[in-house]
Amino acid sequence: MTAQTMETAQQTPALQLAYGTNWFTVCELSRLTPGRGIAALLPDGRQVALFVDRAGRAYAIDNRDPFTGAYVLSRGLVGSVEARPFVASPLLKQRFDLATGACLDDDEVHVPVFGVRAA
């Protein structure tokens, strides 16, 4: 690794998730593209769906669609309604608030959310 490469790697913020009482580094923040999600695997085997909005705010929710059981939310359509960012499941199109995990189409359903930070 060259000195320039090491310097660039040190300057690139990492996306971290609240994981138990610690923070778990998932990826470089630059790997996220506004309007698109990516999936990440946690040490305990759970999957999270990671998103960043156009303002640069990052979000992390469970990747499992509670309606189908499929791990697909990271591949959903991203949008907003009344200034609330959401992802719509690519399967049945239910929308999940990225900040709270609440289903916007069924008040009784939600997905877990994870605290995120850039470090």
Tab-separated table of N, CA and C in Angstrom:
chain	number	residue	atom	x	y	z
A	1	MET	N	0.856	-1.171	0.000
A	1	MET	CA	0.000	0.000	0.000
A	1	MET	C	0.904	1.236	0.000
A	2	THR	N	0.649	2.157	-0.883
A	2	THR	CA	1.456	3.370	-0.963
A	2	THR	C	1.028	4.349	0.122
A	3	ALA	N	1.870	5.346	0.351
A	3	ALA	CA	1.551	6.360	1.361
A	3	ALA	C	0.284	7.116	0.976
A	4	GLN	N	0.105	7.397	-0.328
A	4	GLN	CA	-1.090	8.111	-0.775
A	4	GLN	C	-2.347	7.262	-0.562
A	5	THR	N	-2.255	5.957	-0.847
A	5	THR	CA	-3.390	5.066	-0.653
A	5	THR	C	-3.748	4.977	0.824
A	6	MET	N	-2.745	4.892	1.693
A	6	MET	CA	-3.000	4.817	3.130
A	6	MET	C	-3.660	6.105	3.623
A	7	GLU	N	-3.194	7.245	3.105
A	7	GLU	CA	-3.762	8.529	3.509
A	7	GLU	C	-5.222	8.624	3.074
A	8	THR	N	-5.523	8.199	1.857
A	8	THR	CA	-6.899	8.234	1.355
A	8	THR	C	-7.787	7.323	2.192
A	9	ALA	N	-7.308	6.128	2.523
A	9	ALA	CA	-8.086	5.193	3.321
A	9	ALA	C	-8.370	5.771	4.702
A	10	GLN	N	-7.425	6.502	5.268
A	10	GLN	CA	-7.626	7.082	6.590
A	10	GLN	C	-8.606	8.252	6.541
A	11	GLN	N	-8.736	8.932	5.396
A	11	GLN	CA	-9.611	10.081	5.281
A	11	GLN	C	-11.045	9.687	4.928
A	12	THR	N	-11.258	8.476	4.433
A	12	THR	CA	-12.581	8.039	4.022
A	12	THR	C	-13.376	7.609	5.244
A	13	PRO	N	-14.505	8.288	5.525
A	13	PRO	CA	-15.287	7.887	6.692
A	13	PRO	C	-15.905	6.509	6.509
A	14	ALA	N	-15.946	5.774	7.594
A	14	ALA	CA	-16.567	4.453	7.593
A	14	ALA	C	-17.973	4.565	8.169
A	15	LEU	N	-18.862	3.728	7.688
A	15	LEU	CA	-20.210	3.659	8.224
A	15	LEU	C	-20.208	2.618	9.332
A	16	GLN	N	-20.659	3.023	10.506
A	16	GLN	CA	-20.718	2.118	11.644
A	16	GLN	C	-22.157	1.973	12.121
A	17	LEU	N	-22.482	0.757	12.597
A	17	LEU	CA	-23.802	0.466	13.136
A	17	LEU	C	-23.706	0.266	14.636
A	18	ALA	N	-24.730	0.717	15.346
A	18	ALA	CA	-24.836	0.394	16.768
A	18	ALA	C	-25.095	-1.105	16.844
A	19	TYR	N	-24.224	-1.801	17.551
A	19	TYR	CA	-24.297	-3.259	17.621
A	19	TYR	C	-24.060	-3.660	19.073
A	20	GLY	N	-25.138	-3.954	19.771
A	20	GLY	CA	-25.016	-4.210	21.210
A	20	GLY	C	-24.605	-2.920	21.908
A	21	THR	N	-23.535	-2.974	22.660
A	21	THR	CA	-23.030	-1.780	23.347
A	21	THR	C	-21.858	-1.158	22.599
A	22	ASN	N	-21.553	-1.670	21.421
A	22	ASN	CA	-20.412	-1.187	20.639
A	22	ASN	C	-20.873	-0.685	19.275
A	23	TRP	N	-19.903	-0.223	18.500
A	23	TRP	CA	-20.137	0.174	17.108
A	23	TRP	C	-19.409	-0.813	16.217
A	24	PHE	N	-20.085	-1.261	15.178
A	24	PHE	CA	-19.542	-2.229	14.233
A	24	PHE	C	-19.335	-1.545	12.887
A	25	THR	N	-18.105	-1.551	12.373
A	25	THR	CA	-17.809	-0.941	11.075
A	25	THR	C	-18.296	-1.865	9.969
A	26	VAL	N	-19.126	-1.293	9.077
A	26	VAL	CA	-19.730	-2.082	8.007
A	26	VAL	C	-19.007	-1.879	6.685
A	27	CYS	N	-18.807	-0.618	6.292
A	27	CYS	CA	-18.170	-0.325	5.012
A	27	CYS	C	-17.782	1.143	4.982
A	28	GLU	N	-17.104	1.533	3.924
A	28	GLU	CA	-16.823	2.951	3.716
A	28	GLU	C	-18.119	3.635	3.309
A	29	LEU	N	-18.351	4.814	3.844
A	29	LEU	CA	-19.559	5.565	3.526
A	29	LEU	C	-19.664	5.836	2.026
A	30	SER	N	-18.534	5.976	1.363
A	30	SER	CA	-18.519	6.259	-0.077
A	30	SER	C	-19.065	5.092	-0.911
A	31	ARG	N	-19.229	3.905	-0.322
A	31	ARG	CA	-19.778	2.764	-1.057
A	31	ARG	C	-21.284	2.880	-1.261
A	32	LEU	N	-21.919	3.797	-0.511
A	32	LEU	CA	-23.369	3.980	-0.631
A	32	LEU	C	-23.677	5.048	-1.662
A	33	THR	N	-24.702	4.794	-2.460
A	33	THR	CA	-25.158	5.720	-3.483
A	33	THR	C	-26.564	6.184	-3.118
A	34	PRO	N	-26.813	7.490	-3.111
A	34	PRO	CA	-28.170	7.959	-2.791
A	34	PRO	C	-29.210	7.283	-3.684
A	35	GLY	N	-30.294	6.839	-3.042
A	35	GLY	CA	-31.368	6.209	-3.789
A	35	GLY	C	-31.208	4.718	-4.019
A	36	ARG	N	-30.097	4.145	-3.556
A	36	ARG	CA	-29.862	2.714	-3.730
A	36	ARG	C	-29.425	2.117	-2.410
A	37	GLY	N	-29.771	0.890	-2.177
A	37	GLY	CA	-29.386	0.217	-0.946
A	37	GLY	C	-28.334	-0.842	-1.182
A	38	ILE	N	-27.668	-1.233	-0.098
A	38	ILE	CA	-26.761	-2.381	-0.125
A	38	ILE	C	-27.053	-3.223	1.109
A	39	ALA	N	-26.745	-4.490	1.033
A	39	ALA	CA	-26.928	-5.397	2.158
A	39	ALA	C	-25.582	-5.673	2.807
A	40	ALA	N	-25.606	-5.867	4.120
A	40	ALA	CA	-24.400	-6.220	4.860
A	40	ALA	C	-24.756	-7.316	5.859
A	41	LEU	N	-23.787	-8.157	6.142
A	41	LEU	CA	-23.964	-9.264	7.072
A	41	LEU	C	-23.316	-8.904	8.404
A	42	LEU	N	-24.065	-9.033	9.478
A	42	LEU	CA	-23.547	-8.756	10.812
A	42	LEU	C	-22.898	-10.015	11.394
A	43	PRO	N	-22.052	-9.863	12.409
A	43	PRO	CA	-21.372	-11.029	12.987
A	43	PRO	C	-22.317	-12.114	13.493
A	44	ASP	N	-23.533	-11.750	13.900
A	44	ASP	CA	-24.474	-12.755	14.408
A	44	ASP	C	-25.298	-13.407	13.297
A	45	GLY	N	-25.020	-13.074	12.034
A	45	GLY	CA	-25.709	-13.680	10.908
A	45	GLY	C	-26.891	-12.888	10.386
A	46	ARG	N	-27.305	-11.827	11.096
A	46	ARG	CA	-28.407	-10.993	10.606
A	46	ARG	C	-27.933	-10.172	9.418
A	47	GLN	N	-28.875	-9.806	8.562
A	47	GLN	CA	-28.586	-8.935	7.430
A	47	GLN	C	-29.203	-7.568	7.682
A	48	VAL	N	-28.474	-6.520	7.297
A	48	VAL	CA	-29.011	-5.164	7.370
A	48	VAL	C	-29.019	-4.572	5.968
A	49	ALA	N	-29.964	-3.677	5.757
A	49	ALA	CA	-30.048	-2.921	4.509
A	49	ALA	C	-29.578	-1.507	4.820
A	50	LEU	N	-28.613	-1.024	4.071
A	50	LEU	CA	-28.018	0.294	4.296
A	50	LEU	C	-28.399	1.237	3.168
A	51	PHE	N	-28.716	2.470	3.542
A	51	PHE	CA	-29.116	3.482	2.572
A	51	PHE	C	-28.501	4.818	2.970
A	52	VAL	N	-28.347	5.699	1.981
A	52	VAL	CA	-27.985	7.086	2.237
A	52	VAL	C	-28.892	7.944	1.355
A	53	ASP	N	-29.390	9.043	1.941
A	53	ASP	CA	-30.260	9.915	1.144
A	53	ASP	C	-29.428	10.986	0.444
A	54	ARG	N	-30.071	11.806	-0.338
A	54	ARG	CA	-29.353	12.826	-1.117
A	54	ARG	C	-28.693	13.885	-0.241
A	55	ALA	N	-29.159	14.028	1.005
A	55	ALA	CA	-28.547	14.970	1.947
A	55	ALA	C	-27.357	14.342	2.684
A	56	GLY	N	-27.098	13.060	2.424
A	56	GLY	CA	-25.953	12.397	3.041
A	56	GLY	C	-26.269	11.689	4.351
A	57	ARG	N	-27.538	11.659	4.756
A	57	ARG	CA	-27.918	10.954	5.982
A	57	ARG	C	-27.987	9.461	5.701
A	58	ALA	N	-27.367	8.684	6.582
A	58	ALA	CA	-27.348	7.233	6.416
A	58	ALA	C	-28.426	6.586	7.282
A	59	TYR	N	-28.936	5.453	6.805
A	59	TYR	CA	-29.970	4.692	7.497
A	59	TYR	C	-29.618	3.212	7.429
A	60	ALA	N	-30.035	2.467	8.452
A	60	ALA	CA	-29.842	1.022	8.453
A	60	ALA	C	-31.080	0.363	9.058
A	61	ILE	N	-31.670	-0.553	8.311
A	61	ILE	CA	-32.822	-1.318	8.781
A	61	ILE	C	-32.541	-2.793	8.525
A	62	ASP	N	-33.308	-3.646	9.166
A	62	ASP	CA	-33.195	-5.075	8.910
A	62	ASP	C	-33.513	-5.327	7.437
A	63	ASN	N	-32.806	-6.243	6.824
A	63	ASN	CA	-32.984	-6.508	5.395
A	63	ASN	C	-34.160	-7.446	5.113
A	64	ARG	N	-34.740	-8.030	6.153
A	64	ARG	CA	-35.815	-9.012	5.965
A	64	ARG	C	-37.168	-8.326	5.804
A	65	ASP	N	-37.860	-8.652	4.720
A	65	ASP	CA	-39.217	-8.170	4.476
A	65	ASP	C	-40.155	-8.986	5.362
A	66	PRO	N	-40.819	-8.358	6.339
A	66	PRO	CA	-41.661	-9.128	7.254
A	66	PRO	C	-42.907	-9.732	6.594
A	67	PHE	N	-43.274	-9.274	5.428
A	67	PHE	CA	-44.451	-9.813	4.750
A	67	PHE	C	-44.149	-11.107	3.997
A	68	THR	N	-42.921	-11.247	3.507
A	68	THR	CA	-42.582	-12.436	2.716
A	68	THR	C	-41.498	-13.294	3.366
A	69	GLY	N	-40.738	-12.722	4.285
A	69	GLY	CA	-39.623	-13.444	4.893
A	69	GLY	C	-38.364	-13.406	4.049
A	70	ALA	N	-38.412	-12.769	2.898
A	70	ALA	CA	-37.246	-12.696	2.002
A	70	ALA	C	-36.327	-11.543	2.421
A	71	TYR	N	-35.045	-11.744	2.243
A	71	TYR	CA	-34.042	-10.726	2.587
A	71	TYR	C	-33.788	-9.844	1.367
A	72	VAL	N	-34.688	-8.873	1.147
A	72	VAL	CA	-34.673	-8.113	-0.101
A	72	VAL	C	-34.813	-6.599	0.058
A	73	LEU	N	-34.990	-6.084	1.277
A	73	LEU	CA	-35.270	-4.650	1.406
A	73	LEU	C	-34.141	-3.785	0.852
A	74	SER	N	-32.907	-4.272	0.880
A	74	SER	CA	-31.791	-3.494	0.326
A	74	SER	C	-31.943	-3.280	-1.176
A	75	ARG	N	-32.801	-4.049	-1.830
A	75	ARG	CA	-33.016	-3.938	-3.272
A	75	ARG	C	-34.290	-3.187	-3.611
A	76	GLY	N	-34.911	-2.590	-2.574
A	76	GLY	CA	-36.177	-1.901	-2.773
A	76	GLY	C	-36.039	-0.532	-3.397
A	77	LEU	N	-37.193	0.045	-3.701
A	77	LEU	CA	-37.265	1.376	-4.286
A	77	LEU	C	-37.264	2.418	-3.170
A	78	VAL	N	-36.394	3.413	-3.274
A	78	VAL	CA	-36.259	4.436	-2.238
A	78	VAL	C	-37.030	5.682	-2.655
A	79	GLY	N	-37.738	6.264	-1.703
A	79	GLY	CA	-38.492	7.482	-1.973
A	79	GLY	C	-38.766	8.220	-0.679
A	80	SER	N	-39.687	9.163	-0.728
A	80	SER	CA	-40.091	9.872	0.488
A	80	SER	C	-41.547	10.283	0.344
A	81	VAL	N	-42.210	10.375	1.483
A	81	VAL	CA	-43.578	10.845	1.547
A	81	VAL	C	-43.670	11.731	2.786
A	82	GLU	N	-44.168	12.942	2.587
A	82	GLU	CA	-44.256	13.925	3.672
A	82	GLU	C	-42.917	14.071	4.388
A	83	ALA	N	-41.845	14.148	3.630
A	83	ALA	CA	-40.468	14.322	4.112
A	83	ALA	C	-39.965	13.135	4.928
A	84	ARG	N	-40.624	11.983	4.825
A	84	ARG	CA	-40.184	10.766	5.502
A	84	ARG	C	-39.550	9.830	4.478
A	85	PRO	N	-38.255	9.536	4.610
A	85	PRO	CA	-37.625	8.617	3.659
A	85	PRO	C	-38.112	7.189	3.892
A	86	PHE	N	-38.338	6.464	2.808
A	86	PHE	CA	-38.793	5.083	2.926
A	86	PHE	C	-38.145	4.224	1.858
A	87	VAL	N	-38.239	2.912	2.074
A	87	VAL	CA	-37.891	1.940	1.044
A	87	VAL	C	-39.129	1.079	0.837
A	88	ALA	N	-39.462	0.826	-0.418
A	88	ALA	CA	-40.573	-0.050	-0.759
A	88	ALA	C	-40.016	-1.422	-1.103
A	89	SER	N	-40.567	-2.439	-0.486
A	89	SER	CA	-40.116	-3.796	-0.761
A	89	SER	C	-40.235	-4.080	-2.258
A	90	PRO	N	-39.216	-4.711	-2.856
A	90	PRO	CA	-39.313	-5.018	-4.289
A	90	PRO	C	-40.316	-6.131	-4.592
A	91	LEU	N	-40.817	-6.806	-3.556
A	91	LEU	CA	-41.749	-7.909	-3.798
A	91	LEU	C	-43.205	-7.465	-3.767
A	92	LEU	N	-43.685	-7.027	-2.609
A	92	LEU	CA	-45.096	-6.660	-2.491
A	92	LEU	C	-45.319	-5.154	-2.370
A	93	LYS	N	-44.235	-4.392	-2.378
A	93	LYS	CA	-44.259	-2.919	-2.424
A	93	LYS	C	-44.688	-2.220	-1.134
A	94	GLN	N	-44.748	-2.924	0.011
A	94	GLN	CA	-45.007	-2.210	1.253
A	94	GLN	C	-43.830	-1.281	1.533
A	95	ARG	N	-44.147	-0.100	2.072
A	95	ARG	CA	-43.133	0.920	2.316
A	95	ARG	C	-42.755	0.943	3.793
A	96	PHE	N	-41.436	1.040	4.054
A	96	PHE	CA	-40.907	1.069	5.414
A	96	PHE	C	-40.123	2.355	5.631
A	97	ASP	N	-40.498	3.084	6.688
A	97	ASP	CA	-39.818	4.327	7.061
A	97	ASP	C	-38.379	3.992	7.426
A	98	LEU	N	-37.412	4.640	6.783
A	98	LEU	CA	-36.005	4.333	7.032
A	98	LEU	C	-35.529	4.807	8.401
A	99	ALA	N	-36.173	5.800	8.975
A	99	ALA	CA	-35.757	6.307	10.288
A	99	ALA	C	-36.353	5.516	11.444
A	100	THR	N	-37.585	5.021	11.278
A	100	THR	CA	-38.264	4.357	12.397
A	100	THR	C	-38.507	2.871	12.170
A	101	GLY	N	-38.481	2.412	10.928
A	101	GLY	CA	-38.786	1.026	10.603
A	101	GLY	C	-40.266	0.738	10.473
A	102	ALA	N	-41.121	1.742	10.744
A	102	ALA	CA	-42.562	1.541	10.670
A	102	ALA	C	-43.004	1.295	9.232
A	103	CYS	N	-43.938	0.372	9.071
A	103	CYS	CA	-44.536	0.152	7.758
A	103	CYS	C	-45.552	1.259	7.519
A	104	LEU	N	-45.426	1.968	6.428
A	104	LEU	CA	-46.336	3.067	6.114
A	104	LEU	C	-47.675	2.578	5.587
A	105	ASP	N	-47.757	1.276	5.308
A	105	ASP	CA	-48.981	0.711	4.744
A	105	ASP	C	-49.716	-0.222	5.709
A	106	ASP	N	-49.113	-0.493	6.862
A	106	ASP	CA	-49.732	-1.364	7.864
A	106	ASP	C	-49.177	-0.963	9.226
A	107	ASP	N	-49.992	-0.285	10.033
A	107	ASP	CA	-49.540	0.259	11.321
A	107	ASP	C	-49.043	-0.799	12.303
A	108	GLU	N	-49.371	-2.046	12.097
A	108	GLU	CA	-48.989	-3.095	13.037
A	108	GLU	C	-47.655	-3.754	12.700
A	109	VAL	N	-47.030	-3.361	11.609
A	109	VAL	CA	-45.799	-4.014	11.154
A	109	VAL	C	-44.648	-3.010	11.164
A	110	HIS	N	-43.474	-3.489	11.543
A	110	HIS	CA	-42.269	-2.664	11.483
A	110	HIS	C	-41.056	-3.578	11.300
A	111	VAL	N	-39.944	-2.996	10.915
A	111	VAL	CA	-38.676	-3.708	10.834
A	111	VAL	C	-37.705	-3.047	11.809
A	112	PRO	N	-36.789	-3.826	12.376
A	112	PRO	CA	-35.809	-3.231	13.290
A	112	PRO	C	-34.940	-2.193	12.571
A	113	VAL	N	-34.569	-1.147	13.286
A	113	VAL	CA	-33.647	-0.134	12.772
A	113	VAL	C	-32.376	-0.175	13.607
A	114	PHE	N	-31.291	0.298	13.030
A	114	PHE	CA	-30.003	0.322	13.688
A	114	PHE	C	-29.489	1.750	13.701
A	115	GLY	N	-28.903	2.159	14.807
A	115	GLY	CA	-28.242	3.461	14.851
A	115	GLY	C	-27.037	3.436	13.926
A	116	VAL	N	-26.781	4.542	13.258
A	116	VAL	CA	-25.644	4.627	12.340
A	116	VAL	C	-24.845	5.882	12.613
A	117	ARG	N	-23.551	5.829	12.281
A	117	ARG	CA	-22.709	7.013	12.362
A	117	ARG	C	-21.557	6.852	11.373
A	118	ALA	N	-21.011	7.988	10.967
A	118	ALA	CA	-19.797	7.986	10.148
A	118	ALA	C	-18.629	8.235	11.079
A	119	ALA	N	-17.621	7.411	10.967
A	119	ALA	CA	-16.465	7.546	11.860
A	119	ALA	C	-15.173	7.524	11.056
